[in-house]
Amino acid sequence: MKYGGMELVWLLLAYSLFGWVSETIAGTIKKKKFVNRCFSSGPFCLIYGIAAVMMTTTMQELIEYPFFLVLGCAILATIIEWFAGKLLERVNQHKWWDYSEKKWNFDGYICLSYSLLWGILGTFCLCYGNEYFTILYKLLPGLLAKILVWVIFGVEALDAVVSYAALFHNQKKMPEKVQDFDR
């Protein structure tokens, strides 16, 4: 199935919200108190949305081949997770997650068990989730849907910028690693 630009933005937001809810529930259960484990302050974990949209735009041909779809989703999500982990560490000067104690991990950012989980979740999203979220989007009147998507996207973008600015305000200066990264 082909998705238009607004539908892809909608999917990005839907899966980012789903990712935030999942991460928050997992963190809250683990710590026994409310935990926002995402970079921004708002209810979005963009790594989930970005991964879902990238899978949606690159893995459609594999839907008829479940084994290869799971494998493709696992590989793509693992690459995204590794790059996001490295980027967040450079920006924050600490790891946001660490799989070092898990078997078959690489760099502490990725591990086989989570790669398999991402493959299964990605396959589920492509086979079922996208259709469900697209139906929800199409239930909204055309203009209202577009306005809603752009407003939510704008709020999330502003939240990400403010979170990034607050991070550097708290550090009083840009870390050397980020200065090197910006060159």
PDB file of N, CA and C in Angstrom, residues 38-135:
ATOM      1  N   CYS A  38      12.123   9.252  27.415  1.00  0.00           N
ATOM      2  CA  CYS A  38      12.372   9.793  26.082  1.00  0.00           C
ATOM      3  C   CYS A  38      13.118  11.121  26.168  1.00  0.00           C
ATOM      4  N   PHE A  39      13.706  11.524  25.047  1.00  0.00           N
ATOM      5  CA  PHE A  39      14.519  12.730  25.000  1.00  0.00           C
ATOM      6  C   PHE A  39      13.682  13.983  25.238  1.00  0.00           C
ATOM      7  N   SER A  40      12.543  14.077  24.586  1.00  0.00           N
ATOM      8  CA  SER A  40      11.727  15.289  24.722  1.00  0.00           C
ATOM      9  C   SER A  40      10.819  15.185  25.941  1.00  0.00           C
ATOM     10  N   SER A  41      10.250  16.319  26.318  1.00  0.00           N
ATOM     11  CA  SER A  41       9.393  16.367  27.500  1.00  0.00           C
ATOM     12  C   SER A  41       8.002  15.825  27.217  1.00  0.00           C
ATOM     13  N   GLY A  42       7.547  16.002  25.993  1.00  0.00           N
ATOM     14  CA  GLY A  42       6.195  15.605  25.622  1.00  0.00           C
ATOM     15  C   GLY A  42       6.053  14.116  25.395  1.00  0.00           C
ATOM     16  N   PRO A  43       4.835  13.707  25.083  1.00  0.00           N
ATOM     17  CA  PRO A  43       4.540  12.269  24.958  1.00  0.00           C
ATOM     18  C   PRO A  43       4.882  11.683  23.578  1.00  0.00           C
ATOM     19  N   PHE A  44       6.121  11.854  23.163  1.00  0.00           N
ATOM     20  CA  PHE A  44       6.553  11.295  21.885  1.00  0.00           C
ATOM     21  C   PHE A  44       7.970  10.764  22.010  1.00  0.00           C
ATOM     22  N   CYS A  45       8.179   9.577  21.485  1.00  0.00           N
ATOM     23  CA  CYS A  45       9.516   8.983  21.399  1.00  0.00           C
ATOM     24  C   CYS A  45       9.785   8.809  19.904  1.00  0.00           C
ATOM     25  N   LEU A  46      10.447   9.793  19.329  1.00  0.00           N
ATOM     26  CA  LEU A  46      10.582   9.878  17.878  1.00  0.00           C
ATOM     27  C   LEU A  46      11.294   8.695  17.242  1.00  0.00           C
ATOM     28  N   ILE A  47      12.164   8.020  17.958  1.00  0.00           N
ATOM     29  CA  ILE A  47      12.877   6.885  17.363  1.00  0.00           C
ATOM     30  C   ILE A  47      11.884   5.819  16.884  1.00  0.00           C
ATOM     31  N   TYR A  48      10.795   5.623  17.616  1.00  0.00           N
ATOM     32  CA  TYR A  48       9.783   4.658  17.207  1.00  0.00           C
ATOM     33  C   TYR A  48       9.079   5.126  15.935  1.00  0.00           C
ATOM     34  N   GLY A  49       8.704   6.382  15.889  1.00  0.00           N
ATOM     35  CA  GLY A  49       8.022   6.911  14.714  1.00  0.00           C
ATOM     36  C   GLY A  49       8.903   6.905  13.481  1.00  0.00           C
ATOM     37  N   ILE A  50      10.158   7.298  13.653  1.00  0.00           N
ATOM     38  CA  ILE A  50      11.096   7.313  12.527  1.00  0.00           C
ATOM     39  C   ILE A  50      11.308   5.899  12.006  1.00  0.00           C
ATOM     40  N   ALA A  51      11.509   4.955  12.908  1.00  0.00           N
ATOM     41  CA  ALA A  51      11.715   3.563  12.491  1.00  0.00           C
ATOM     42  C   ALA A  51      10.480   3.025  11.766  1.00  0.00           C
ATOM     43  N   ALA A  52       9.301   3.300  12.290  1.00  0.00           N
ATOM     44  CA  ALA A  52       8.071   2.800  11.668  1.00  0.00           C
ATOM     45  C   ALA A  52       7.880   3.378  10.269  1.00  0.00           C
ATOM     46  N   VAL A  53       8.140   4.668  10.111  1.00  0.00           N
ATOM     47  CA  VAL A  53       7.979   5.291   8.792  1.00  0.00           C
ATOM     48  C   VAL A  53       9.035   4.769   7.820  1.00  0.00           C
ATOM     49  N   MET A  54      10.259   4.588   8.294  1.00  0.00           N
ATOM     50  CA  MET A  54      11.289   4.035   7.413  1.00  0.00           C
ATOM     51  C   MET A  54      10.938   2.610   6.995  1.00  0.00           C
ATOM     52  N   MET A  55      10.415   1.821   7.917  1.00  0.00           N
ATOM     53  CA  MET A  55       9.975   0.473   7.563  1.00  0.00           C
ATOM     54  C   MET A  55       8.827   0.532   6.558  1.00  0.00           C
ATOM     55  N   THR A  56       7.900   1.421   6.794  1.00  0.00           N
ATOM     56  CA  THR A  56       6.737   1.565   5.917  1.00  0.00           C
ATOM     57  C   THR A  56       7.156   1.929   4.494  1.00  0.00           C
ATOM     58  N   THR A  57       8.140   2.788   4.374  1.00  0.00           N
ATOM     59  CA  THR A  57       8.543   3.237   3.041  1.00  0.00           C
ATOM     60  C   THR A  57       9.532   2.301   2.355  1.00  0.00           C
ATOM     61  N   THR A  58      10.168   1.395   3.099  1.00  0.00           N
ATOM     62  CA  THR A  58      11.188   0.551   2.476  1.00  0.00           C
ATOM     63  C   THR A  58      10.874  -0.943   2.485  1.00  0.00           C
ATOM     64  N   MET A  59       9.926  -1.389   3.282  1.00  0.00           N
ATOM     65  CA  MET A  59       9.720  -2.828   3.456  1.00  0.00           C
ATOM     66  C   MET A  59       8.406  -3.360   2.875  1.00  0.00           C
ATOM     67  N   GLN A  60       7.645  -2.520   2.185  1.00  0.00           N
ATOM     68  CA  GLN A  60       6.335  -2.934   1.678  1.00  0.00           C
ATOM     69  C   GLN A  60       6.401  -4.177   0.788  1.00  0.00           C
ATOM     70  N   GLU A  61       7.442  -4.294  -0.021  1.00  0.00           N
ATOM     71  CA  GLU A  61       7.553  -5.430  -0.945  1.00  0.00           C
ATOM     72  C   GLU A  61       7.725  -6.758  -0.211  1.00  0.00           C
ATOM     73  N   LEU A  62       8.140  -6.698   1.041  1.00  0.00           N
ATOM     74  CA  LEU A  62       8.409  -7.927   1.799  1.00  0.00           C
ATOM     75  C   LEU A  62       7.199  -8.445   2.573  1.00  0.00           C
ATOM     76  N   ILE A  63       6.081  -7.744   2.528  1.00  0.00           N
ATOM     77  CA  ILE A  63       4.921  -8.147   3.322  1.00  0.00           C
ATOM     78  C   ILE A  63       4.465  -9.562   2.971  1.00  0.00           C
ATOM     79  N   GLU A  64       4.614  -9.972   1.747  1.00  0.00           N
ATOM     80  CA  GLU A  64       4.211 -11.322   1.339  1.00  0.00           C
ATOM     81  C   GLU A  64       5.218 -12.389   1.763  1.00  0.00           C
ATOM     82  N   TYR A  65       6.352 -11.967   2.315  1.00  0.00           N
ATOM     83  CA  TYR A  65       7.405 -12.893   2.736  1.00  0.00           C
ATOM     84  C   TYR A  65       7.726 -12.640   4.211  1.00  0.00           C
ATOM     85  N   PRO A  66       6.928 -13.200   5.119  1.00  0.00           N
ATOM     86  CA  PRO A  66       7.043 -12.879   6.552  1.00  0.00           C
ATOM     87  C   PRO A  66       8.442 -13.038   7.137  1.00  0.00           C
ATOM     88  N   PHE A  67       9.147 -14.098   6.794  1.00  0.00           N
ATOM     89  CA  PHE A  67      10.481 -14.293   7.356  1.00  0.00           C
ATOM     90  C   PHE A  67      11.394 -13.130   6.979  1.00  0.00           C
ATOM     91  N   PHE A  68      11.377 -12.758   5.711  1.00  0.00           N
ATOM     92  CA  PHE A  68      12.245 -11.676   5.249  1.00  0.00           C
ATOM     93  C   PHE A  68      11.767 -10.314   5.758  1.00  0.00           C
ATOM     94  N   LEU A  69      10.462 -10.196   5.982  1.00  0.00           N
ATOM     95  CA  LEU A  69       9.939  -8.952   6.558  1.00  0.00           C
ATOM     96  C   LEU A  69      10.432  -8.783   7.993  1.00  0.00           C
ATOM     97  N   VAL A  70      10.341  -9.845   8.788  1.00  0.00           N
ATOM     98  CA  VAL A  70      10.842  -9.783  10.168  1.00  0.00           C
ATOM     99  C   VAL A  70      12.336  -9.464  10.153  1.00  0.00           C
ATOM    100  N   LEU A  71      13.070 -10.142   9.298  1.00  0.00           N
ATOM    101  CA  LEU A  71      14.513  -9.922   9.196  1.00  0.00           C
ATOM    102  C   LEU A  71      14.829  -8.486   8.769  1.00  0.00           C
ATOM    103  N   GLY A  72      14.145  -7.995   7.746  1.00  0.00           N
ATOM    104  CA  GLY A  72      14.372  -6.629   7.275  1.00  0.00           C
ATOM    105  C   GLY A  72      14.035  -5.589   8.331  1.00  0.00           C
ATOM    106  N   CYS A  73      12.897  -5.768   8.997  1.00  0.00           N
ATOM    107  CA  CYS A  73      12.498  -4.836  10.067  1.00  0.00           C
ATOM    108  C   CYS A  73      13.503  -4.880  11.212  1.00  0.00           C
ATOM    109  N   ALA A  74      13.963  -6.067  11.563  1.00  0.00           N
ATOM    110  CA  ALA A  74      14.944  -6.207  12.647  1.00  0.00           C
ATOM    111  C   ALA A  74      16.237  -5.487  12.292  1.00  0.00           C
ATOM    112  N   ILE A  75      16.715  -5.674  11.078  1.00  0.00           N
ATOM    113  CA  ILE A  75      17.975  -5.041  10.658  1.00  0.00           C
ATOM    114  C   ILE A  75      17.825  -3.526  10.631  1.00  0.00           C
ATOM    115  N   LEU A  76      16.754  -3.035  10.015  1.00  0.00           N
ATOM    116  CA  LEU A  76      16.559  -1.587   9.922  1.00  0.00           C
ATOM    117  C   LEU A  76      16.404  -0.955  11.307  1.00  0.00           C
ATOM    118  N   ALA A  77      15.580  -1.547  12.156  1.00  0.00           N
ATOM    119  CA  ALA A  77      15.378  -0.999  13.502  1.00  0.00           C
ATOM    120  C   ALA A  77      16.664  -1.038  14.315  1.00  0.00           C
ATOM    121  N   THR A  78      17.454  -2.090  14.153  1.00  0.00           N
ATOM    122  CA  THR A  78      18.717  -2.210  14.882  1.00  0.00           C
ATOM    123  C   THR A  78      19.693  -1.121  14.451  1.00  0.00           C
ATOM    124  N   ILE A  79      19.766  -0.861  13.167  1.00  0.00           N
ATOM    125  CA  ILE A  79      20.635   0.219  12.667  1.00  0.00           C
ATOM    126  C   ILE A  79      20.181   1.568  13.217  1.00  0.00           C
ATOM    127  N   ILE A  80      18.883   1.813  13.178  1.00  0.00           N
ATOM    128  CA  ILE A  80      18.339   3.078  13.699  1.00  0.00           C
ATOM    129  C   ILE A  80      18.621   3.194  15.189  1.00  0.00           C
ATOM    130  N   GLU A  81      18.418   2.108  15.939  1.00  0.00           N
ATOM    131  CA  GLU A  81      18.652   2.141  17.385  1.00  0.00           C
ATOM    132  C   GLU A  81      20.120   2.410  17.693  1.00  0.00           C
ATOM    133  N   TRP A  82      21.023   1.805  16.945  1.00  0.00           N
ATOM    134  CA  TRP A  82      22.448   2.013  17.192  1.00  0.00           C
ATOM    135  C   TRP A  82      22.835   3.465  16.909  1.00  0.00           C
ATOM    136  N   PHE A  83      22.399   4.004  15.766  1.00  0.00           N
ATOM    137  CA  PHE A  83      22.725   5.397  15.451  1.00  0.00           C
ATOM    138  C   PHE A  83      22.097   6.366  16.450  1.00  0.00           C
ATOM    139  N   ALA A  84      20.862   6.109  16.849  1.00  0.00           N
ATOM    140  CA  ALA A  84      20.212   6.976  17.834  1.00  0.00           C
ATOM    141  C   ALA A  84      20.944   6.924  19.173  1.00  0.00           C
ATOM    142  N   GLY A  85      21.355   5.731  19.583  1.00  0.00           N
ATOM    143  CA  GLY A  85      22.101   5.603  20.835  1.00  0.00           C
ATOM    144  C   GLY A  85      23.409   6.366  20.797  1.00  0.00           C
ATOM    145  N   LYS A  86      24.129   6.237  19.696  1.00  0.00           N
ATOM    146  CA  LYS A  86      25.399   6.966  19.552  1.00  0.00           C
ATOM    147  C   LYS A  86      25.170   8.472  19.553  1.00  0.00           C
ATOM    148  N   LEU A  87      24.163   8.921  18.808  1.00  0.00           N
ATOM    149  CA  LEU A  87      23.866  10.353  18.732  1.00  0.00           C
ATOM    150  C   LEU A  87      23.464  10.907  20.099  1.00  0.00           C
ATOM    151  N   LEU A  88      22.572  10.216  20.785  1.00  0.00           N
ATOM    152  CA  LEU A  88      22.149  10.682  22.107  1.00  0.00           C
ATOM    153  C   LEU A  88      23.305  10.694  23.102  1.00  0.00           C
ATOM    154  N   GLU A  89      24.201   9.726  22.996  1.00  0.00           N
ATOM    155  CA  GLU A  89      25.353   9.735  23.897  1.00  0.00           C
ATOM    156  C   GLU A  89      26.244  10.935  23.598  1.00  0.00           C
ATOM    157  N   ARG A  90      26.442  11.247  22.331  1.00  0.00           N
ATOM    158  CA  ARG A  90      27.266  12.410  21.989  1.00  0.00           C
ATOM    159  C   ARG A  90      26.635  13.696  22.494  1.00  0.00           C
ATOM    160  N   VAL A  91      25.331  13.795  22.349  1.00  0.00           N
ATOM    161  CA  VAL A  91      24.628  15.008  22.767  1.00  0.00           C
ATOM    162  C   VAL A  91      24.584  15.117  24.290  1.00  0.00           C
ATOM    163  N   ASN A  92      24.299  14.019  24.973  1.00  0.00           N
ATOM    164  CA  ASN A  92      24.087  14.047  26.425  1.00  0.00           C
ATOM    165  C   ASN A  92      25.289  13.622  27.247  1.00  0.00           C
ATOM    166  N   GLN A  93      26.278  13.068  26.616  1.00  0.00           N
ATOM    167  CA  GLN A  93      27.478  12.566  27.269  1.00  0.00           C
ATOM    168  C   GLN A  93      27.177  11.446  28.266  1.00  0.00           C
ATOM    169  N   HIS A  94      26.112  10.719  28.026  1.00  0.00           N
ATOM    170  CA  HIS A  94      25.830   9.480  28.751  1.00  0.00           C
ATOM    171  C   HIS A  94      24.882   8.624  27.915  1.00  0.00           C
ATOM    172  N   LYS A  95      24.864   7.331  28.201  1.00  0.00           N
ATOM    173  CA  LYS A  95      23.995   6.418  27.464  1.00  0.00           C
ATOM    174  C   LYS A  95      22.566   6.523  27.979  1.00  0.00           C
ATOM    175  N   TRP A  96      21.629   6.547  27.049  1.00  0.00           N
ATOM    176  CA  TRP A  96      20.220   6.565  27.427  1.00  0.00           C
ATOM    177  C   TRP A  96      19.721   5.165  27.714  1.00  0.00           C
ATOM    178  N   TRP A  97      20.330   4.182  27.117  1.00  0.00           N
ATOM    179  CA  TRP A  97      20.041   2.786  27.419  1.00  0.00           C
ATOM    180  C   TRP A  97      21.340   2.012  27.288  1.00  0.00           C
ATOM    181  N   ASP A  98      21.402   0.893  27.981  1.00  0.00           N
ATOM    182  CA  ASP A  98      22.637   0.118  27.967  1.00  0.00           C
ATOM    183  C   ASP A  98      22.307  -1.374  28.036  1.00  0.00           C
ATOM    184  N   TYR A  99      22.602  -2.057  26.954  1.00  0.00           N
ATOM    185  CA  TYR A  99      22.371  -3.500  26.879  1.00  0.00           C
ATOM    186  C   TYR A  99      23.660  -4.281  27.135  1.00  0.00           C
ATOM    187  N   SER A 100      24.640  -3.666  27.741  1.00  0.00           N
ATOM    188  CA  SER A 100      25.939  -4.321  27.945  1.00  0.00           C
ATOM    189  C   SER A 100      25.841  -5.634  28.697  1.00  0.00           C
ATOM    190  N   GLU A 101      24.872  -5.760  29.572  1.00  0.00           N
ATOM    191  CA  GLU A 101      24.734  -6.984  30.356  1.00  0.00           C
ATOM    192  C   GLU A 101      23.921  -8.053  29.632  1.00  0.00           C
ATOM    193  N   LYS A 102      23.364  -7.706  28.479  1.00  0.00           N
ATOM    194  CA  LYS A 102      22.593  -8.685  27.719  1.00  0.00           C
ATOM    195  C   LYS A 102      23.511  -9.470  26.792  1.00  0.00           C
ATOM    196  N   LYS A 103      23.142 -10.691  26.572  1.00  0.00           N
ATOM    197  CA  LYS A 103      23.923 -11.570  25.704  1.00  0.00           C
ATOM    198  C   LYS A 103      23.853 -11.062  24.262  1.00  0.00           C
ATOM    199  N   TRP A 104      24.941 -11.196  23.556  1.00  0.00           N
ATOM    200  CA  TRP A 104      25.063 -10.819  22.151  1.00  0.00           C
ATOM    201  C   TRP A 104      24.688  -9.357  21.917  1.00  0.00           C
ATOM    202  N   ASN A 105      25.312  -8.476  22.690  1.00  0.00           N
ATOM    203  CA  ASN A 105      25.097  -7.045  22.484  1.00  0.00           C
ATOM    204  C   ASN A 105      26.274  -6.480  21.689  1.00  0.00           C
ATOM    205  N   PHE A 106      26.058  -5.329  21.110  1.00  0.00           N
ATOM    206  CA  PHE A 106      27.130  -4.620  20.421  1.00  0.00           C
ATOM    207  C   PHE A 106      27.149  -3.197  20.941  1.00  0.00           C
ATOM    208  N   ASP A 107      28.258  -2.802  21.535  1.00  0.00           N
ATOM    209  CA  ASP A 107      28.436  -1.432  22.003  1.00  0.00           C
ATOM    210  C   ASP A 107      27.481  -1.060  23.134  1.00  0.00           C
ATOM    211  N   GLY A 108      26.707  -2.006  23.614  1.00  0.00           N
ATOM    212  CA  GLY A 108      25.726  -1.714  24.650  1.00  0.00           C
ATOM    213  C   GLY A 108      24.469  -1.051  24.120  1.00  0.00           C
ATOM    214  N   TYR A 109      24.440  -0.713  22.837  1.00  0.00           N
ATOM    215  CA  TYR A 109      23.280  -0.022  22.250  1.00  0.00           C
ATOM    216  C   TYR A 109      22.289  -0.973  21.610  1.00  0.00           C
ATOM    217  N   ILE A 110      22.778  -2.092  21.122  1.00  0.00           N
ATOM    218  CA  ILE A 110      21.915  -3.046  20.449  1.00  0.00           C
ATOM    219  C   ILE A 110      22.232  -4.449  20.958  1.00  0.00           C
ATOM    220  N   CYS A 111      21.244  -5.326  20.887  1.00  0.00           N
ATOM    221  CA  CYS A 111      21.452  -6.721  21.274  1.00  0.00           C
ATOM    222  C   CYS A 111      20.474  -7.582  20.493  1.00  0.00           C
ATOM    223  N   LEU A 112      20.800  -8.826  20.390  1.00  0.00           N
ATOM    224  CA  LEU A 112      20.013  -9.745  19.574  1.00  0.00           C
ATOM    225  C   LEU A 112      18.556  -9.828  20.035  1.00  0.00           C
ATOM    226  N   SER A 113      18.327  -9.930  21.327  1.00  0.00           N
ATOM    227  CA  SER A 113      16.948 -10.097  21.807  1.00  0.00           C
ATOM    228  C   SER A 113      16.068  -8.913  21.421  1.00  0.00           C
ATOM    229  N   TYR A 114      16.585  -7.689  21.552  1.00  0.00           N
ATOM    230  CA  TYR A 114      15.785  -6.529  21.161  1.00  0.00           C
ATOM    231  C   TYR A 114      15.693  -6.396  19.646  1.00  0.00           C
ATOM    232  N   SER A 115      16.724  -6.793  18.929  1.00  0.00           N
ATOM    233  CA  SER A 115      16.646  -6.769  17.467  1.00  0.00           C
ATOM    234  C   SER A 115      15.511  -7.670  16.989  1.00  0.00           C
ATOM    235  N   LEU A 116      15.396  -8.849  17.598  1.00  0.00           N
ATOM    236  CA  LEU A 116      14.296  -9.753  17.243  1.00  0.00           C
ATOM    237  C   LEU A 116      12.943  -9.147  17.616  1.00  0.00           C
ATOM    238  N   LEU A 117      12.881  -8.519  18.779  1.00  0.00           N
ATOM    239  CA  LEU A 117      11.642  -7.861  19.197  1.00  0.00           C
ATOM    240  C   LEU A 117      11.257  -6.767  18.195  1.00  0.00           C
ATOM    241  N   TRP A 118      12.224  -5.931  17.789  1.00  0.00           N
ATOM    242  CA  TRP A 118      11.936  -4.852  16.830  1.00  0.00           C
ATOM    243  C   TRP A 118      11.475  -5.438  15.499  1.00  0.00           C
ATOM    244  N   GLY A 119      12.053  -6.571  15.094  1.00  0.00           N
ATOM    245  CA  GLY A 119      11.632  -7.218  13.855  1.00  0.00           C
ATOM    246  C   GLY A 119      10.184  -7.665  13.920  1.00  0.00           C
ATOM    247  N   ILE A 120       9.806  -8.262  15.044  1.00  0.00           N
ATOM    248  CA  ILE A 120       8.424  -8.727  15.222  1.00  0.00           C
ATOM    249  C   ILE A 120       7.465  -7.540  15.317  1.00  0.00           C
ATOM    250  N   LEU A 121       7.825  -6.534  16.106  1.00  0.00           N
ATOM    251  CA  LEU A 121       6.970  -5.344  16.223  1.00  0.00           C
ATOM    252  C   LEU A 121       6.838  -4.615  14.887  1.00  0.00           C
ATOM    253  N   GLY A 122       7.934  -4.488  14.159  1.00  0.00           N
ATOM    254  CA  GLY A 122       7.891  -3.836  12.855  1.00  0.00           C
ATOM    255  C   GLY A 122       6.979  -4.582  11.890  1.00  0.00           C
ATOM    256  N   THR A 123       7.073  -5.901  11.895  1.00  0.00           N
ATOM    257  CA  THR A 123       6.213  -6.720  11.040  1.00  0.00           C
ATOM    258  C   THR A 123       4.750  -6.532  11.417  1.00  0.00           C
ATOM    259  N   PHE A 124       4.473  -6.537  12.714  1.00  0.00           N
ATOM    260  CA  PHE A 124       3.100  -6.309  13.182  1.00  0.00           C
ATOM    261  C   PHE A 124       2.593  -4.939  12.732  1.00  0.00           C
ATOM    262  N   CYS A 125       3.446  -3.927  12.846  1.00  0.00           N
ATOM    263  CA  CYS A 125       3.040  -2.571  12.435  1.00  0.00           C
ATOM    264  C   CYS A 125       2.734  -2.512  10.947  1.00  0.00           C
ATOM    265  N   LEU A 126       3.593  -3.122  10.132  1.00  0.00           N
ATOM    266  CA  LEU A 126       3.389  -3.079   8.690  1.00  0.00           C
ATOM    267  C   LEU A 126       2.171  -3.894   8.248  1.00  0.00           C
ATOM    268  N   CYS A 127       1.937  -5.011   8.897  1.00  0.00           N
ATOM    269  CA  CYS A 127       0.825  -5.880   8.502  1.00  0.00           C
ATOM    270  C   CYS A 127      -0.519  -5.439   9.080  1.00  0.00           C
ATOM    271  N   TYR A 128      -0.513  -4.813  10.264  1.00  0.00           N
ATOM    272  CA  TYR A 128      -1.763  -4.476  10.930  1.00  0.00           C
ATOM    273  C   TYR A 128      -1.834  -3.020  11.411  1.00  0.00           C
ATOM    274  N   GLY A 129      -0.792  -2.556  12.048  1.00  0.00           N
ATOM    275  CA  GLY A 129      -0.823  -1.230  12.674  1.00  0.00           C
ATOM    276  C   GLY A 129      -1.029  -0.100  11.688  1.00  0.00           C
ATOM    277  N   ASN A 130      -0.322  -0.123  10.576  1.00  0.00           N
ATOM    278  CA  ASN A 130      -0.469   0.958   9.594  1.00  0.00           C
ATOM    279  C   ASN A 130      -1.903   1.071   9.103  1.00  0.00           C
ATOM    280  N   GLU A 131      -2.528  -0.073   8.840  1.00  0.00           N
ATOM    281  CA  GLU A 131      -3.916  -0.062   8.361  1.00  0.00           C
ATOM    282  C   GLU A 131      -4.835   0.554   9.417  1.00  0.00           C
ATOM    283  N   TYR A 132      -4.655   0.132  10.666  1.00  0.00           N
ATOM    284  CA  TYR A 132      -5.480   0.655  11.759  1.00  0.00           C
ATOM    285  C   TYR A 132      -5.303   2.166  11.912  1.00  0.00           C
ATOM    286  N   PHE A 133      -4.059   2.630  11.968  1.00  0.00           N
ATOM    287  CA  PHE A 133      -3.812   4.064  12.145  1.00  0.00           C
ATOM    288  C   PHE A 133      -4.267   4.874  10.928  1.00  0.00           C
ATOM    289  N   THR A 134      -4.161   4.301   9.750  1.00  0.00           N
ATOM    290  CA  THR A 134      -4.611   5.000   8.544  1.00  0.00           C
ATOM    291  C   THR A 134      -6.135   5.115   8.535  1.00  0.00           C
ATOM    292  N   ILE A 135      -6.832   4.074   8.977  1.00  0.00           N
ATOM    293  CA  ILE A 135      -8.292   4.137   9.082  1.00  0.00           C
ATOM    294  C   ILE A 135      -8.693   5.251  10.048  1.00  0.00           C
TER     295      ILE A 135
END
